[in-house]
PDB file of C-alpha atoms in Angstrom:
ATOM      1  CA  UNK C   1     148.990  61.940  62.193  1.00  0.00           C
ATOM      2  CA  UNK C   2     150.711  64.398  59.914  1.00  0.00           C
ATOM      3  CA  UNK C   3     154.480  64.781  60.138  1.00  0.00           C
ATOM      4  CA  UNK C   4     156.481  67.934  60.697  1.00  0.00           C
ATOM      5  CA  UNK C   5     160.228  67.616  60.330  1.00  0.00           C
ATOM      6  CA  UNK C   6     162.500  70.041  62.141  1.00  0.00           C
ATOM      7  CA  UNK C   7     166.216  70.255  61.484  1.00  0.00           C
ATOM      8  CA  UNK C   8     168.675  70.276  63.103  1.00  0.00           C
ATOM      9  CA  UNK C   9     167.597  68.586  66.307  1.00  0.00           C
ATOM     10  CA  UNK C  10     170.423  70.210  68.203  1.00  0.00           C
ATOM     11  CA  UNK C  11     173.096  72.748  67.452  1.00  0.00           C
ATOM     12  CA  UNK C  12     176.006  74.283  69.291  1.00  0.00           C
ATOM     13  CA  UNK C  13     177.421  77.539  68.022  1.00  0.00           C
ATOM     14  CA  UNK C  14     179.761  80.297  69.044  1.00  0.00           C
ATOM     15  CA  UNK C  15     178.480  83.626  70.240  1.00  0.00           C
ATOM     16  CA  UNK C  16     177.995  86.056  67.367  1.00  0.00           C
ATOM     17  CA  UNK C  17     177.251  83.466  64.714  1.00  0.00           C
ATOM     18  CA  UNK C  18     173.909  82.835  63.030  1.00  0.00           C
ATOM     19  CA  UNK C  19     171.939  79.624  63.115  1.00  0.00           C
ATOM     20  CA  UNK C  20     169.202  78.521  60.726  1.00  0.00           C
ATOM     21  CA  UNK C  21     166.470  76.093  61.753  1.00  0.00           C
ATOM     22  CA  UNK C  22     164.232  74.445  59.162  1.00  0.00           C
ATOM     23  CA  UNK C  23     160.664  73.327  59.601  1.00  0.00           C
ATOM     24  CA  UNK C  24     159.043  71.163  56.929  1.00  0.00           C
ATOM     25  CA  UNK C  25     155.568  69.703  56.635  1.00  0.00           C
ATOM     26  CA  UNK C  26     156.232  66.351  55.003  1.00  0.00           C
ATOM     27  CA  UNK C  27     152.809  65.133  53.989  1.00  0.00           C
ATOM     28  CA  UNK C  28     150.593  68.194  53.971  1.00  0.00           C
ATOM     29  CA  UNK C  29     150.620  71.825  52.979  1.00  0.00           C
ATOM     30  CA  UNK C  30     150.759  74.571  55.550  1.00  0.00           C
ATOM     31  CA  UNK C  31     149.989  78.201  54.811  1.00  0.00           C
ATOM     32  CA  UNK C  32     150.630  78.987  58.451  1.00  0.00           C
ATOM     33  CA  UNK C  33     153.509  77.866  60.617  1.00  0.00           C
ATOM     34  CA  UNK C  34     154.323  78.865  64.173  1.00  0.00           C
ATOM     35  CA  UNK C  35     157.611  79.233  65.987  1.00  0.00           C
ATOM     36  CA  UNK C  36     157.940  78.733  69.728  1.00  0.00           C
ATOM     37  CA  UNK C  37     160.695  78.958  72.277  1.00  0.00           C
ATOM     38  CA  UNK C  38     160.785  76.958  75.479  1.00  0.00           C
ATOM     39  CA  UNK C  39     163.061  77.448  78.457  1.00  0.00           C
ATOM     40  CA  UNK C  40     163.630  74.660  81.007  1.00  0.00           C
ATOM     41  CA  UNK C  41     160.597  73.819  83.102  1.00  0.00           C
ATOM     42  CA  UNK C  42     158.498  76.433  81.333  1.00  0.00           C
ATOM     43  CA  UNK C  43     155.699  76.250  78.800  1.00  0.00           C
ATOM     44  CA  UNK C  44     156.049  76.992  75.117  1.00  0.00           C
ATOM     45  CA  UNK C  45     156.156  80.676  74.289  1.00  0.00           C
ATOM     46  CA  UNK C  46     154.865  81.732  70.894  1.00  0.00           C
ATOM     47  CA  UNK C  47     157.484  83.804  69.089  1.00  0.00           C
ATOM     48  CA  UNK C  48     155.937  84.398  65.702  1.00  0.00           C
ATOM     49  CA  UNK C  49     153.362  83.299  63.176  1.00  0.00           C
ATOM     50  CA  UNK C  50     154.641  82.629  59.695  1.00  0.00           C
ATOM     51  CA  UNK C  51     152.404  82.882  56.659  1.00  0.00           C
ATOM     52  CA  UNK C  52     153.475  81.576  53.284  1.00  0.00           C
ATOM     53  CA  UNK C  53     154.426  84.355  50.932  1.00  0.00           C
ATOM     54  CA  UNK C  54     154.113  87.185  53.440  1.00  0.00           C
ATOM     55  CA  UNK C  55     155.942  88.665  56.377  1.00  0.00           C
ATOM     56  CA  UNK C  56     155.812  86.925  59.706  1.00  0.00           C
ATOM     57  CA  UNK C  57     153.866  88.354  62.611  1.00  0.00           C
ATOM     58  CA  UNK C  58     155.988  88.596  65.728  1.00  0.00           C
ATOM     59  CA  UNK C  59     154.785  88.494  69.299  1.00  0.00           C
ATOM     60  CA  UNK C  60     155.424  91.454  71.538  1.00  0.00           C
ATOM     61  CA  UNK C  61     158.968  91.492  72.812  1.00  0.00           C
ATOM     62  CA  UNK C  62     160.379  89.273  70.070  1.00  0.00           C
ATOM     63  CA  UNK C  63     162.971  91.054  67.939  1.00  0.00           C
ATOM     64  CA  UNK C  64     162.157  90.521  64.286  1.00  0.00           C
ATOM     65  CA  UNK C  65     165.653  91.517  63.194  1.00  0.00           C
ATOM     66  CA  UNK C  66     167.177  88.928  65.466  1.00  0.00           C
ATOM     67  CA  UNK C  67     164.806  86.091  64.689  1.00  0.00           C
ATOM     68  CA  UNK C  68     164.388  86.099  60.931  1.00  0.00           C
ATOM     69  CA  UNK C  69     161.547  83.995  59.617  1.00  0.00           C
ATOM     70  CA  UNK C  70     161.056  82.981  56.015  1.00  0.00           C
ATOM     71  CA  UNK C  71     158.087  80.971  54.784  1.00  0.00           C
ATOM     72  CA  UNK C  72     158.856  80.627  51.100  1.00  0.00           C
ATOM     73  CA  UNK C  73     156.699  77.633  50.284  1.00  0.00           C
ATOM     74  CA  UNK C  74     153.700  75.720  51.579  1.00  0.00           C
ATOM     75  CA  UNK C  75     155.965  73.118  53.135  1.00  0.00           C
ATOM     76  CA  UNK C  76     158.952  75.036  54.469  1.00  0.00           C
ATOM     77  CA  UNK C  77     159.555  77.745  57.019  1.00  0.00           C
ATOM     78  CA  UNK C  78     162.929  78.743  58.421  1.00  0.00           C
ATOM     79  CA  UNK C  79     163.964  80.554  61.566  1.00  0.00           C
ATOM     80  CA  UNK C  80     167.381  82.198  61.606  1.00  0.00           C
ATOM     81  CA  UNK C  81     168.789  83.311  64.930  1.00  0.00           C
ATOM     82  CA  UNK C  82     171.169  86.087  63.968  1.00  0.00           C
ATOM     83  CA  UNK C  83     174.224  87.030  66.035  1.00  0.00           C
ATOM     84  CA  UNK C  84     173.344  84.459  68.627  1.00  0.00           C
ATOM     85  CA  UNK C  85     174.289  85.019  72.247  1.00  0.00           C
ATOM     86  CA  UNK C  86     174.213  82.689  75.249  1.00  0.00           C
ATOM     87  CA  UNK C  87     170.828  84.052  76.343  1.00  0.00           C
ATOM     88  CA  UNK C  88     169.390  82.756  73.048  1.00  0.00           C
ATOM     89  CA  UNK C  89     170.135  79.222  74.155  1.00  0.00           C
ATOM     90  CA  UNK C  90     166.794  77.483  74.294  1.00  0.00           C
ATOM     91  CA  UNK C  91     164.562  74.803  72.816  1.00  0.00           C
ATOM     92  CA  UNK C  92     162.956  76.056  69.603  1.00  0.00           C
ATOM     93  CA  UNK C  93     159.864  74.303  68.278  1.00  0.00           C
ATOM     94  CA  UNK C  94     157.896  74.823  65.087  1.00  0.00           C
ATOM     95  CA  UNK C  95     154.402  73.773  64.197  1.00  0.00           C
ATOM     96  CA  UNK C  96     152.398  73.705  60.993  1.00  0.00           C
ATOM     97  CA  UNK C  97     148.686  74.016  60.453  1.00  0.00           C
ATOM     98  CA  UNK C  98     147.226  71.522  58.000  1.00  0.00           C
ATOM     99  CA  UNK C  99     145.159  73.520  55.517  1.00  0.00           C
ATOM    100  CA  UNK C 100     143.820  70.371  53.930  1.00  0.00           C
ATOM    101  CA  UNK C 101     142.565  68.968  57.164  1.00  0.00           C
ATOM    102  CA  UNK C 102     139.796  70.120  59.398  1.00  0.00           C
ATOM    103  CA  UNK C 103     139.503  72.146  62.525  1.00  0.00           C
ATOM    104  CA  UNK C 104     142.936  73.796  62.433  1.00  0.00           C
ATOM    105  CA  UNK C 105     144.914  70.957  63.905  1.00  0.00           C
ATOM    106  CA  UNK C 106     148.543  71.863  64.300  1.00  0.00           C
ATOM    107  CA  UNK C 107     151.358  69.407  64.181  1.00  0.00           C
ATOM    108  CA  UNK C 108     154.674  70.016  65.876  1.00  0.00           C
ATOM    109  CA  UNK C 109     158.262  69.324  65.026  1.00  0.00           C
ATOM    110  CA  UNK C 110     160.520  67.526  67.450  1.00  0.00           C
ATOM    111  CA  UNK C 111     162.290  70.745  68.373  1.00  0.00           C
ATOM    112  CA  UNK C 112     165.803  72.148  68.054  1.00  0.00           C
ATOM    113  CA  UNK C 113     167.994  72.564  71.088  1.00  0.00           C
ATOM    114  CA  UNK C 114     170.288  75.552  70.595  1.00  0.00           C
ATOM    115  CA  UNK C 115     173.319  76.066  72.792  1.00  0.00           C
ATOM    116  CA  UNK C 116     175.311  79.264  72.281  1.00  0.00           C
ATOM    117  CA  UNK C 117     178.766  79.239  73.790  1.00  0.00           C
TER     118      UNK C 117
ATOM    119  CA  UNK J   1     140.582  85.375  73.344  1.00  0.00           C
ATOM    120  CA  UNK J   2     139.807  82.474  75.587  1.00  0.00           C
ATOM    121  CA  UNK J   3     142.268  81.377  78.254  1.00  0.00           C
ATOM    122  CA  UNK J   4     142.547  78.067  80.021  1.00  0.00           C
ATOM    123  CA  UNK J   5     143.133  76.989  83.593  1.00  0.00           C
ATOM    124  CA  UNK J   6     144.561  73.597  84.441  1.00  0.00           C
ATOM    125  CA  UNK J   7     145.853  72.081  87.680  1.00  0.00           C
ATOM    126  CA  UNK J   8     149.657  72.217  87.719  1.00  0.00           C
ATOM    127  CA  UNK J   9     150.122  68.545  88.477  1.00  0.00           C
ATOM    128  CA  UNK J  10     148.316  65.248  88.898  1.00  0.00           C
ATOM    129  CA  UNK J  11     149.262  61.687  89.718  1.00  0.00           C
ATOM    130  CA  UNK J  12     147.640  58.553  88.377  1.00  0.00           C
ATOM    131  CA  UNK J  13     148.191  54.858  89.054  1.00  0.00           C
ATOM    132  CA  UNK J  14     149.249  52.763  86.113  1.00  0.00           C
ATOM    133  CA  UNK J  15     146.281  51.031  84.499  1.00  0.00           C
ATOM    134  CA  UNK J  16     143.754  53.431  85.959  1.00  0.00           C
ATOM    135  CA  UNK J  17     141.950  56.182  84.117  1.00  0.00           C
ATOM    136  CA  UNK J  18     143.542  59.626  84.159  1.00  0.00           C
ATOM    137  CA  UNK J  19     141.050  62.488  84.122  1.00  0.00           C
ATOM    138  CA  UNK J  20     142.594  65.847  83.332  1.00  0.00           C
ATOM    139  CA  UNK J  21     140.339  68.896  83.749  1.00  0.00           C
ATOM    140  CA  UNK J  22     140.491  72.205  81.960  1.00  0.00           C
ATOM    141  CA  UNK J  23     138.497  75.365  82.554  1.00  0.00           C
ATOM    142  CA  UNK J  24     137.868  77.661  79.590  1.00  0.00           C
ATOM    143  CA  UNK J  25     135.018  79.832  80.784  1.00  0.00           C
ATOM    144  CA  UNK J  26     135.591  82.591  78.193  1.00  0.00           C
ATOM    145  CA  UNK J  27     135.520  80.296  75.185  1.00  0.00           C
ATOM    146  CA  UNK J  28     133.604  81.684  72.250  1.00  0.00           C
ATOM    147  CA  UNK J  29     131.063  79.809  70.204  1.00  0.00           C
ATOM    148  CA  UNK J  30     133.302  78.872  67.319  1.00  0.00           C
ATOM    149  CA  UNK J  31     136.463  78.017  69.230  1.00  0.00           C
ATOM    150  CA  UNK J  32     137.549  74.426  69.392  1.00  0.00           C
ATOM    151  CA  UNK J  33     139.161  72.774  72.392  1.00  0.00           C
ATOM    152  CA  UNK J  34     142.483  71.103  71.585  1.00  0.00           C
ATOM    153  CA  UNK J  35     144.571  68.835  73.757  1.00  0.00           C
ATOM    154  CA  UNK J  36     148.271  68.246  73.299  1.00  0.00           C
ATOM    155  CA  UNK J  37     150.905  66.603  75.417  1.00  0.00           C
ATOM    156  CA  UNK J  38     154.631  67.091  75.648  1.00  0.00           C
ATOM    157  CA  UNK J  39     156.922  64.366  76.776  1.00  0.00           C
ATOM    158  CA  UNK J  40     160.215  65.613  78.132  1.00  0.00           C
ATOM    159  CA  UNK J  41     162.434  67.300  75.526  1.00  0.00           C
ATOM    160  CA  UNK J  42     160.115  66.545  72.626  1.00  0.00           C
ATOM    161  CA  UNK J  43     157.701  68.568  70.531  1.00  0.00           C
ATOM    162  CA  UNK J  44     154.034  68.582  71.583  1.00  0.00           C
ATOM    163  CA  UNK J  45     151.898  65.724  70.335  1.00  0.00           C
ATOM    164  CA  UNK J  46     148.327  66.246  69.196  1.00  0.00           C
ATOM    165  CA  UNK J  47     145.836  64.157  71.162  1.00  0.00           C
ATOM    166  CA  UNK J  48     142.281  65.166  70.400  1.00  0.00           C
ATOM    167  CA  UNK J  49     140.012  68.127  69.764  1.00  0.00           C
ATOM    168  CA  UNK J  50     136.319  68.958  69.957  1.00  0.00           C
ATOM    169  CA  UNK J  51     133.752  71.712  69.616  1.00  0.00           C
ATOM    170  CA  UNK J  52     130.556  70.698  71.390  1.00  0.00           C
ATOM    171  CA  UNK J  53     130.190  66.956  71.328  1.00  0.00           C
ATOM    172  CA  UNK J  54     132.244  64.453  73.231  1.00  0.00           C
ATOM    173  CA  UNK J  55     134.977  62.890  71.172  1.00  0.00           C
ATOM    174  CA  UNK J  56     136.949  59.662  71.331  1.00  0.00           C
ATOM    175  CA  UNK J  57     139.927  58.398  69.404  1.00  0.00           C
ATOM    176  CA  UNK J  58     142.561  55.742  69.881  1.00  0.00           C
ATOM    177  CA  UNK J  59     144.442  57.857  72.381  1.00  0.00           C
ATOM    178  CA  UNK J  60     141.817  59.457  74.576  1.00  0.00           C
ATOM    179  CA  UNK J  61     138.310  60.737  75.135  1.00  0.00           C
ATOM    180  CA  UNK J  62     137.288  64.356  75.418  1.00  0.00           C
ATOM    181  CA  UNK J  63     134.278  65.347  77.462  1.00  0.00           C
ATOM    182  CA  UNK J  64     133.029  68.912  76.958  1.00  0.00           C
ATOM    183  CA  UNK J  65     130.393  70.330  79.271  1.00  0.00           C
ATOM    184  CA  UNK J  66     127.157  71.504  77.760  1.00  0.00           C
ATOM    185  CA  UNK J  67     127.976  75.162  78.443  1.00  0.00           C
ATOM    186  CA  UNK J  68     131.455  74.550  76.959  1.00  0.00           C
ATOM    187  CA  UNK J  69     133.129  76.279  79.863  1.00  0.00           C
ATOM    188  CA  UNK J  70     135.159  73.252  80.808  1.00  0.00           C
ATOM    189  CA  UNK J  71     136.378  69.950  79.463  1.00  0.00           C
ATOM    190  CA  UNK J  72     138.045  66.779  80.649  1.00  0.00           C
ATOM    191  CA  UNK J  73     140.603  64.688  78.852  1.00  0.00           C
ATOM    192  CA  UNK J  74     140.375  61.024  79.754  1.00  0.00           C
ATOM    193  CA  UNK J  75     143.168  58.536  79.264  1.00  0.00           C
ATOM    194  CA  UNK J  76     141.254  55.306  79.933  1.00  0.00           C
ATOM    195  CA  UNK J  77     144.152  53.082  80.952  1.00  0.00           C
ATOM    196  CA  UNK J  78     147.172  55.177  81.778  1.00  0.00           C
ATOM    197  CA  UNK J  79     150.626  53.711  81.231  1.00  0.00           C
ATOM    198  CA  UNK J  80     154.017  54.918  82.387  1.00  0.00           C
ATOM    199  CA  UNK J  81     154.605  56.316  78.895  1.00  0.00           C
ATOM    200  CA  UNK J  82     151.676  58.692  79.375  1.00  0.00           C
ATOM    201  CA  UNK J  83     153.741  60.672  81.877  1.00  0.00           C
ATOM    202  CA  UNK J  84     153.927  64.116  80.258  1.00  0.00           C
ATOM    203  CA  UNK J  85     152.725  67.701  80.431  1.00  0.00           C
ATOM    204  CA  UNK J  86     149.210  67.985  79.034  1.00  0.00           C
ATOM    205  CA  UNK J  87     148.024  71.216  77.487  1.00  0.00           C
ATOM    206  CA  UNK J  88     144.463  72.322  76.881  1.00  0.00           C
ATOM    207  CA  UNK J  89     144.197  75.064  74.248  1.00  0.00           C
ATOM    208  CA  UNK J  90     141.193  76.932  72.958  1.00  0.00           C
ATOM    209  CA  UNK J  91     142.865  79.680  71.024  1.00  0.00           C
ATOM    210  CA  UNK J  92     143.224  79.391  67.308  1.00  0.00           C
ATOM    211  CA  UNK J  93     146.649  80.954  67.469  1.00  0.00           C
ATOM    212  CA  UNK J  94     147.851  78.154  69.717  1.00  0.00           C
ATOM    213  CA  UNK J  95     149.253  79.991  72.704  1.00  0.00           C
ATOM    214  CA  UNK J  96     150.104  77.553  75.458  1.00  0.00           C
ATOM    215  CA  UNK J  97     149.301  77.864  79.129  1.00  0.00           C
ATOM    216  CA  UNK J  98     151.243  76.142  81.883  1.00  0.00           C
ATOM    217  CA  UNK J  99     149.544  72.768  81.380  1.00  0.00           C
ATOM    218  CA  UNK J 100     149.184  69.831  83.794  1.00  0.00           C
ATOM    219  CA  UNK J 101     152.131  67.638  84.592  1.00  0.00           C
ATOM    220  CA  UNK J 102     150.718  64.102  84.764  1.00  0.00           C
ATOM    221  CA  UNK J 103     152.805  61.495  86.491  1.00  0.00           C
ATOM    222  CA  UNK J 104     151.741  57.886  86.057  1.00  0.00           C
ATOM    223  CA  UNK J 105     153.052  55.740  88.874  1.00  0.00           C
ATOM    224  CA  UNK J 106     153.533  51.962  88.948  1.00  0.00           C
TER     225      UNK J 106
END
């Protein structure tokens, strides 16, 4: 299947700092990428939908000024957690929809584990 | 938008078939059924998808009822590495439900 690379795989940062997470589709183009957050023993929660060249659409309750999303090209979307706090510690996962394929299959990155001290 | 209902957990003996059900009674005519699985601390892995007809690939088979209100994912010969949370999704925007935690036992 198609490959989505997510970097970094884990990060530890101090409270108040910002962290950027990259999501790349390696062998296909993706006009739409999705960002999820997952807490322990819970399902994935959709945070936002990122469309190339336009503003992201955020889910209700997700602060757009805290979770900055940029989708500047057909193969790259970034999520920046600004002024991170311990409650932002979570597993963040991106996915990309293959526009060249059929039936809207989405492929997921391996996830980024964020720990805010 | 369609929602899905899955049993929270299931067990399966190694080497036997694992049949994971999913109810999606509000599915609309043009919505596909997708199945993903998530092994602990990893990103979800695509398994299979279908619209009306039954589908089979190297990983699994997908059986969709004629009225499309439910489906079953079949892992024909489950192995210990198939232990994971399995998600059935029918929404194009890929919102996840709680999924089914499948445990394959020796």
